[in-house]
Coordinates of C-alpha atoms and ligand atoms in Angstrom, one line a residue:
M1 CA 34.7 -18.4 61.5
R2 CA 34.6 -14.6 61.4
A3 CA 31.3 -13.3 62.5
D4 CA 32.1 -9.6 62.6
A5 CA 29.9 -6.8 61.6
E6 CA 31.2 -6.6 58.0
V7 CA 30.6 -10.3 57.3
E8 CA 27.1 -10.1 58.8
A9 CA 26.3 -7.0 56.7
F10 CA 27.5 -8.9 53.7
R11 CA 25.3 -11.8 54.6
A12 CA 22.2 -9.6 54.9
E13 CA 23.0 -8.1 51.5
V14 CA 23.4 -11.5 49.9
R15 CA 20.2 -12.8 51.5
A16 CA 18.2 -9.8 50.3
F17 CA 19.7 -10.2 46.8
I18 CA 18.7 -13.9 46.6
A19 CA 15.2 -13.1 48.0
E20 CA 14.7 -10.4 45.4
H21 CA 16.3 -12.0 42.3
G22 CA 16.4 -15.8 42.9
P23 CA 14.4 -17.3 40.1
A24 CA 11.5 -19.6 40.8
L25 CA 13.1 -22.7 39.4
R26 CA 11.9 -26.3 39.9
A27 CA 12.8 -25.6 43.5
E28 CA 13.7 -28.7 45.5
G29 CA 16.2 -31.2 44.3
L30 CA 17.0 -29.2 41.3
R31 CA 20.4 -30.1 40.1
V32 CA 19.8 -30.2 36.3
P33 CA 17.6 -28.0 34.2
R34 CA 14.5 -29.7 32.9
D35 CA 14.2 -27.8 29.7
A36 CA 15.9 -25.1 27.6
D37 CA 13.8 -22.4 29.2
E38 CA 14.9 -23.4 32.7
E39 CA 18.5 -23.6 31.4
R40 CA 18.3 -20.0 30.2
R41 CA 17.0 -18.8 33.5
I42 CA 19.7 -20.7 35.4
R43 CA 22.4 -19.0 33.2
A44 CA 20.9 -15.6 33.8
W45 CA 20.7 -16.3 37.6
L46 CA 24.4 -17.4 37.7
G47 CA 25.4 -14.4 35.6
S48 CA 23.6 -12.0 38.0
L49 CA 25.4 -13.6 41.0
Y50 CA 28.8 -13.0 39.2
E51 CA 27.7 -9.5 38.2
A52 CA 26.8 -8.7 41.8
G53 CA 30.2 -9.9 42.9
Y54 CA 28.8 -12.8 44.9
L55 CA 30.5 -15.4 42.7
G56 CA 34.1 -15.2 41.5
G57 CA 34.9 -12.7 44.2
G58 CA 38.3 -14.4 44.7
W59 CA 39.3 -14.2 41.1
P60 CA 42.1 -11.8 40.2
E61 CA 40.8 -8.3 40.1
E62 CA 41.5 -7.8 36.4
W63 CA 39.1 -10.7 35.7
G64 CA 36.4 -9.3 37.9
G65 CA 37.4 -10.4 41.5
R66 CA 36.8 -8.0 44.4
P67 CA 39.6 -6.3 46.1
D68 CA 38.1 -6.7 49.5
H69 CA 37.2 -10.4 49.0
L70 CA 37.9 -13.0 51.7
P71 CA 37.2 -16.7 51.6
V72 CA 34.6 -16.2 54.3
H73 CA 32.5 -14.3 51.7
D74 CA 32.4 -17.4 49.5
L75 CA 31.1 -19.4 52.5
V76 CA 28.4 -16.8 53.3
V77 CA 27.2 -16.8 49.6
M78 CA 27.0 -20.6 49.5
E79 CA 25.2 -20.7 52.9
E80 CA 22.6 -18.2 51.8
L81 CA 22.0 -20.0 48.5
I82 CA 21.5 -23.2 50.5
R83 CA 19.3 -21.5 53.1
A84 CA 17.1 -20.1 50.3
R85 CA 17.1 -23.5 48.5
A86 CA 18.2 -21.5 45.4
Y87 CA 20.0 -22.9 42.4
R88 CA 23.8 -23.1 43.2
P89 CA 26.7 -22.9 40.8
L90 CA 28.1 -26.2 39.6
D91 CA 31.5 -27.3 40.8
Q92 CA 32.8 -28.0 37.3
V93 CA 32.2 -24.4 36.1
M94 CA 34.1 -23.0 39.1
L95 CA 36.9 -25.5 38.6
A96 CA 37.2 -24.7 34.9
A97 CA 37.5 -21.0 35.8
H98 CA 40.2 -21.8 38.4
E99 CA 42.1 -23.9 35.8
I100 CA 41.8 -21.1 33.2
I101 CA 43.0 -18.5 35.6
E102 CA 45.9 -20.6 36.7
F103 CA 47.0 -22.2 33.4
G104 CA 45.2 -20.4 30.6
S105 CA 46.9 -18.3 27.9
D106 CA 46.1 -14.6 27.9
D107 CA 43.9 -15.2 24.9
Q108 CA 42.0 -18.0 26.6
K109 CA 41.5 -15.8 29.7
R110 CA 40.2 -12.9 27.6
E111 CA 37.9 -15.1 25.6
L112 CA 36.6 -17.5 28.2
L113 CA 36.5 -15.9 31.7
P114 CA 34.0 -13.1 30.8
K115 CA 31.6 -15.7 29.3
I116 CA 31.7 -17.6 32.6
R117 CA 30.9 -14.4 34.5
S118 CA 28.0 -13.5 32.3
G119 CA 26.5 -17.0 32.5
E120 CA 26.9 -17.3 28.7
H121 CA 29.0 -20.4 29.0
V122 CA 28.3 -23.5 31.0
W123 CA 31.2 -25.9 31.3
C124 CA 31.6 -29.6 31.7
Q125 CA 34.5 -31.9 32.7
L126 CA 35.5 -34.5 30.3
F127 CA 37.8 -36.6 32.6
S128 CA 36.2 -40.0 33.5
E129 CA 36.0 -42.8 31.0
P130 CA 34.3 -46.2 31.2
D131 CA 37.6 -47.7 32.5
A132 CA 39.1 -44.7 34.1
G133 CA 37.5 -43.2 37.2
S134 CA 39.3 -43.4 40.5
D135 CA 42.3 -44.3 38.6
L136 CA 42.0 -41.4 36.2
A137 CA 45.6 -41.7 34.9
S138 CA 44.6 -44.8 33.1
L139 CA 42.5 -42.8 30.6
R140 CA 42.7 -43.9 27.0
T141 CA 41.2 -41.1 24.9
R142 CA 43.9 -40.2 22.5
A143 CA 44.9 -36.7 21.1
E144 CA 47.2 -37.4 18.2
P145 CA 49.4 -34.5 17.2
V146 CA 48.8 -33.3 13.6
D147 CA 49.8 -30.2 11.8
G148 CA 48.6 -27.2 13.9
G149 CA 46.9 -29.2 16.5
F150 CA 45.5 -32.5 17.5
V151 CA 42.9 -35.1 16.5
V152 CA 41.0 -36.5 19.5
T153 CA 39.2 -39.9 19.6
G154 CA 37.8 -41.7 22.6
Q155 CA 34.9 -41.9 25.0
K156 CA 34.1 -40.0 28.2
I157 CA 31.4 -40.8 30.8
W158 CA 29.6 -39.2 33.8
S159 CA 30.2 -35.7 32.3
T160 CA 27.8 -33.6 34.4
D161 CA 25.7 -31.1 32.4
A162 CA 27.5 -32.0 29.1
Q163 CA 24.1 -31.8 27.3
W164 CA 23.9 -28.1 28.2
A165 CA 27.6 -27.3 28.2
D166 CA 29.2 -24.9 25.7
M167 CA 32.7 -25.8 26.7
G168 CA 34.5 -28.7 28.3
V169 CA 37.8 -29.3 29.9
L170 CA 39.1 -32.5 28.3
L171 CA 41.9 -34.8 29.4
A172 CA 43.5 -36.8 26.7
R173 CA 46.6 -38.9 26.2
T174 CA 49.1 -37.1 24.0
D175 CA 52.1 -39.3 24.7
P176 CA 51.5 -43.0 25.4
T177 CA 55.2 -43.8 25.6
V178 CA 56.0 -42.0 28.9
D179 CA 54.8 -42.4 32.5
R180 CA 51.0 -42.5 32.4
H181 CA 50.7 -39.3 34.4
A182 CA 53.2 -37.5 32.2
G183 CA 51.7 -38.0 28.8
I184 CA 48.3 -36.4 29.4
T185 CA 47.2 -33.0 28.1
A186 CA 44.3 -30.7 29.2
F187 CA 42.3 -29.0 26.5
V188 CA 39.5 -26.4 26.4
V189 CA 36.9 -27.8 24.0
P190 CA 33.9 -26.1 22.4
M191 CA 31.2 -28.8 22.7
G192 CA 29.7 -28.0 19.3
L193 CA 32.7 -29.2 17.3
P194 CA 32.2 -31.8 14.6
G195 CA 32.8 -35.3 15.9
I196 CA 31.4 -34.7 19.4
E197 CA 28.3 -36.6 20.3
V198 CA 26.6 -36.2 23.7
R199 CA 24.2 -38.8 25.1
P200 CA 22.5 -38.0 28.4
I201 CA 22.2 -40.9 30.9
R202 CA 18.9 -41.2 32.8
E203 CA 19.4 -41.8 36.5
M204 CA 17.2 -43.4 39.1
T205 CA 16.2 -40.0 40.3
G206 CA 14.5 -39.5 37.0
D207 CA 16.9 -36.7 36.1
A208 CA 19.6 -36.9 33.4
E209 CA 22.5 -35.2 35.0
F210 CA 25.3 -37.0 33.4
C211 CA 26.2 -37.8 29.9
E212 CA 28.4 -40.1 27.8
V213 CA 30.5 -38.0 25.4
F214 CA 31.9 -39.7 22.2
L215 CA 34.8 -38.0 20.5
D216 CA 35.3 -39.2 16.9
E217 CA 38.3 -37.6 15.2
V218 CA 37.6 -34.2 16.8
R219 CA 40.0 -31.6 15.4
L220 CA 41.5 -29.3 18.0
G221 CA 43.9 -26.4 17.4
S222 CA 47.0 -25.8 19.5
E223 CA 45.1 -22.8 21.0
H224 CA 42.8 -25.3 22.7
V225 CA 45.7 -26.7 24.8
L226 CA 45.2 -25.6 28.5
G227 CA 48.6 -25.2 30.1
E228 CA 51.5 -27.1 28.5
V229 CA 51.3 -30.2 26.3
D230 CA 51.8 -33.4 28.4
D231 CA 51.2 -31.4 31.6
G232 CA 47.5 -32.0 32.0
W233 CA 47.9 -33.9 35.2
R234 CA 49.1 -30.7 36.9
V235 CA 46.2 -28.7 35.5
V236 CA 43.6 -31.0 37.0
T237 CA 45.4 -31.6 40.3
S238 CA 46.3 -27.9 40.7
G239 CA 44.9 -27.6 44.2
L240 CA 41.5 -26.5 45.1
A241 CA 39.3 -24.0 43.4
S242 CA 39.6 -20.5 44.9
E243 CA 36.1 -20.9 46.3
R244 CA 37.3 -23.8 48.5
A245 CA 35.6 -22.3 51.6
F246 CA 32.3 -23.4 50.0
V247 CA 32.8 -26.8 51.7
G248 CA 31.8 -25.1 55.0
A249 CA 28.3 -24.7 53.7
N250 CA 27.8 -28.4 54.1
A251 CA 27.3 -27.9 57.8
L252 CA 24.2 -25.8 57.1
Q253 CA 23.0 -28.3 54.5
L254 CA 23.1 -31.1 57.2
E255 CA 21.4 -28.9 59.7
M256 CA 18.6 -28.2 57.2
M257 CA 18.3 -31.9 56.5
F258 CA 18.0 -32.7 60.2
A259 CA 15.2 -30.1 60.5
D260 CA 13.5 -31.9 57.5
L261 CA 13.9 -35.2 59.3
V262 CA 12.1 -33.9 62.4
A263 CA 9.4 -32.4 60.2
L264 CA 9.0 -35.8 58.5
A265 CA 8.7 -37.5 61.9
R266 CA 6.0 -35.0 62.9
A267 CA 4.1 -35.5 59.7
A268 CA 4.4 -39.3 59.6
R269 CA 1.4 -41.2 61.1
L270 CA 1.7 -44.8 62.1
P271 CA -1.0 -47.3 61.4
D272 CA -2.6 -46.5 64.8
G273 CA -2.9 -42.9 63.8
S274 CA -0.3 -41.6 66.2
A275 CA 2.5 -39.3 65.1
A276 CA 5.9 -41.1 64.6
I277 CA 7.7 -38.4 66.6
D278 CA 5.8 -39.5 69.7
H279 CA 7.4 -42.9 69.7
E280 CA 10.5 -43.6 71.7
D281 CA 12.3 -45.6 69.0
V282 CA 11.8 -42.7 66.5
Q283 CA 13.0 -40.2 69.1
A284 CA 16.1 -42.4 69.6
Q285 CA 16.7 -42.5 65.9
L286 CA 16.5 -38.7 65.7
A287 CA 19.0 -38.4 68.6
V288 CA 21.4 -40.6 66.7
A289 CA 20.9 -38.5 63.6
L290 CA 21.5 -35.3 65.5
A291 CA 24.7 -36.7 67.0
R292 CA 26.0 -37.5 63.5
V293 CA 25.1 -34.1 62.2
E294 CA 26.9 -32.4 65.1
E295 CA 29.9 -34.6 64.6
A296 CA 30.1 -33.9 60.9
N297 CA 29.6 -30.2 61.5
L298 CA 32.4 -30.0 64.1
I299 CA 34.7 -31.6 61.5
T300 CA 33.5 -29.3 58.8
R301 CA 33.9 -26.2 60.9
D302 CA 37.3 -27.3 62.0
T303 CA 38.4 -27.6 58.4
V304 CA 36.9 -24.3 57.4
E305 CA 38.6 -22.5 60.3
R306 CA 41.9 -23.6 58.7
I307 CA 40.8 -22.8 55.1
L308 CA 39.9 -19.3 56.2
V309 CA 43.4 -18.7 57.5
D310 CA 45.1 -20.6 54.7
D311 CA 46.4 -23.3 57.0
E312 CA 44.9 -26.5 55.6
H313 CA 46.2 -30.0 56.2
P314 CA 46.2 -32.3 53.1
S315 CA 43.8 -34.6 54.8
D316 CA 41.2 -31.9 55.6
G317 CA 39.4 -32.1 52.3
P318 CA 39.1 -36.0 52.4
V319 CA 38.0 -35.9 56.1
A320 CA 35.4 -33.2 55.5
K321 CA 34.1 -34.8 52.3
L322 CA 33.8 -38.3 53.8
S323 CA 32.1 -37.1 56.9
Y324 CA 29.6 -34.9 55.0
T325 CA 28.7 -37.5 52.3
E326 CA 28.4 -40.4 54.7
T327 CA 26.3 -38.4 57.2
N328 CA 24.1 -37.4 54.2
V329 CA 23.5 -41.1 53.4
A330 CA 22.7 -41.9 57.0
L331 CA 20.1 -39.1 57.2
C332 CA 18.5 -40.2 54.0
E333 CA 18.4 -43.8 55.2
A334 CA 16.7 -42.7 58.5
A335 CA 14.2 -40.7 56.5
L336 CA 13.4 -43.7 54.3
E337 CA 12.9 -45.8 57.4
L338 CA 10.4 -43.3 58.7
L339 CA 8.6 -43.2 55.4
A340 CA 8.5 -47.0 55.2
G341 CA 6.9 -47.3 58.7
A342 CA 4.3 -44.5 58.1
A343 CA 0.8 -45.3 57.1
T344 CA 0.1 -41.8 56.0
I345 CA 1.9 -38.5 55.7
G346 CA 0.1 -35.4 56.9
E347 CA -0.5 -32.7 54.3
E348 CA 2.2 -30.5 56.0
G349 CA 4.9 -33.2 55.3
R350 CA 4.2 -33.9 51.6
E351 CA 6.9 -31.6 50.3
V352 CA 9.4 -32.8 52.7
A353 CA 8.6 -36.4 51.9
E354 CA 9.1 -35.8 48.2
R355 CA 12.5 -34.1 49.0
W356 CA 13.6 -37.2 51.0
R357 CA 12.7 -39.6 48.2
H358 CA 14.8 -37.6 45.8
D359 CA 17.7 -37.1 48.2
F360 CA 17.8 -40.7 49.1
L361 CA 18.3 -41.8 45.5
W362 CA 20.9 -39.1 45.0
S363 CA 22.8 -39.6 48.2
R364 CA 25.0 -42.4 47.0
A365 CA 26.2 -40.3 44.0
L366 CA 27.8 -37.8 46.5
T367 CA 29.9 -40.6 48.0
I368 CA 31.4 -41.2 44.5
S369 CA 31.8 -37.8 42.9
G370 CA 34.8 -35.8 43.7
G371 CA 36.6 -38.9 45.0
A372 CA 34.8 -42.1 46.2
S373 CA 34.6 -42.8 49.9
E374 CA 37.0 -45.7 49.7
I375 CA 39.6 -43.4 48.0
M376 CA 39.0 -40.7 50.7
R377 CA 39.6 -43.4 53.4
G378 CA 42.8 -44.4 51.6
L379 CA 44.0 -40.8 51.6
I380 CA 43.1 -40.3 55.2
G381 CA 45.0 -43.5 56.1
R382 CA 48.1 -42.3 54.4
Q383 CA 48.0 -38.5 54.9
L384 CA 46.6 -38.3 58.4
L385 CA 47.3 -41.6 60.1
G386 CA 50.6 -42.3 58.3
L387 CA 49.6 -45.8 57.3
P388 CA 51.5 -47.5 54.5
R389 CA 50.0 -47.7 51.0
A390 CA 48.0 -51.0 50.7
Ligands
FAD401 C1 27.6 -37.0 41.0 C2 28.7 -37.3 40.1 C3 29.2 -36.3 39.2 C4 30.3 -36.6 38.4 N1 30.7 -35.7 37.5 C5 31.7 -36.0 36.6 C6 32.1 -35.0 35.6 O1 31.5 -34.0 35.5 N2 33.1 -35.3 34.8 C7 33.8 -36.5 34.9 O2 34.7 -36.7 34.2 N3 33.4 -37.5 35.8 C8 32.4 -37.2 36.7 N4 32.0 -38.1 37.6 C9 32.7 -39.4 37.6 C10 33.5 -39.6 38.9 O3 34.7 -38.9 38.9 C11 33.8 -41.1 39.0 O4 32.6 -41.8 39.1 C12 34.7 -41.4 40.1 O5 36.0 -41.0 39.9 C13 34.8 -43.0 40.4 O6 35.1 -43.6 39.2 P1 34.3 -44.9 38.7 O7 32.9 -44.5 38.6 O8 35.0 -45.3 37.4 O9 34.5 -46.0 39.8 P2 35.7 -46.9 40.0 O10 37.0 -46.0 40.1 O11 35.7 -48.0 39.0 O12 35.4 -47.4 41.5 C14 34.5 -48.5 41.7 C15 34.5 -48.8 43.2 O13 35.9 -49.3 43.5 C16 36.4 -48.5 44.6 N5 37.8 -48.3 44.3 C17 38.5 -47.9 43.2 N6 39.8 -47.8 43.4 C18 40.0 -48.1 44.7 C19 41.2 -48.1 45.5 N7 42.4 -47.8 45.0 N8 41.0 -48.4 46.8 C20 39.8 -48.8 47.3 N9 38.7 -48.8 46.6 C21 38.8 -48.4 45.3 C22 35.7 -47.1 44.5 O14 35.7 -46.5 45.7 C23 34.3 -47.6 44.1 O15 33.6 -48.0 45.2 C24 30.9 -37.9 38.4 C25 30.4 -38.9 39.3 C26 29.3 -38.6 40.1 C27 28.8 -39.7 41.0

């Protein structure tokens, strides 16, 4: 990782910007806005990050990218957002921007990219269906060709932020007679169109991050097609978002979680009044957790070194994702064990304890989104270890 003076100066600049402008949102564990007011402040915050050139720096210059941008700048921005525990941009907005830049028509770019940069538009992904997740190519939502466009009918699920989204990238089947990967088309869909109904799903964290989205004879024009008709598979699998170095920030995330685990062990009091951290078994648990964090961080840093010089191996993403999300689960489980054994939590540990409760409930979701752990293991087996397909 480059740590030269220019990068460190950039880091200082970003840190100062976040300290000055980062909005006081519902701080910890915030992944979804609680109300419309919070949603407005999040959009303004993301818009200001784009305007300052801290997001979208890797976009083509004509759409607002920076001429001096390097992937390491993305990494620095994400690290500083994590360090400040500030609201971070959602993956699906960055991916939508990437897809529009790569496959969008000139009209779509002109219309849609500035609205992402200003924070005016939030996007969602309308990919998964009740019977199509890991095996996305089995999706059944139909887009029937009609004069001048398509009529779409079907159901999507797990669409993050769909209740707030202005636009969605939709995958629908346009030709059921060909190979299942070949007959799929990607669309850019205004979420306010007649026939679209969004129903938030309440999760065990208490938040409603995902939604079901019902599409009932939704009329789309040909100008809504993203890329070519029947070529949607290429659009969604078109490589990684330009901000792919963001993955490196997971190392910092795990370090901060480990610090939280130690803080919890200090604040947790056992029934005899002693601090949990003074007990050998807790110390051993912390040592195991630290070893896992170090291991995951070595893997992440190794991956990022290659990303920064554009020399990735196909299995890098799956290895880094698996190691981060599984370590995240392990840390959350260790924290829950500490909480379960504690008689009381000192005042200084209340905030940390709350954070762990939320993170524990959320941790499994990360092992599913962006490719489930089992799928990652399958990819690693084939791509890295050369094992035959099961
Ligand atoms: C936090 C989060 C955010 C998400 N955001 C979005 C979004 O914005 N838009 C969207 O469209 N979707 C979104 N999703 C959905 C996500 O893409 C799917 O949940 C994911 O692809 C898994 O699909 P599934 O839930 O249908 O599970 P399934 O594919 O049915 O899998 C069920 C279980 O079977 C395992 N399994 C499946 N196939 C195999 C195999 N070949 N080999 C071994 N094991 C297998 C899986 O690993 C899993 O454990 C999100 C999910 C999460 C958790």
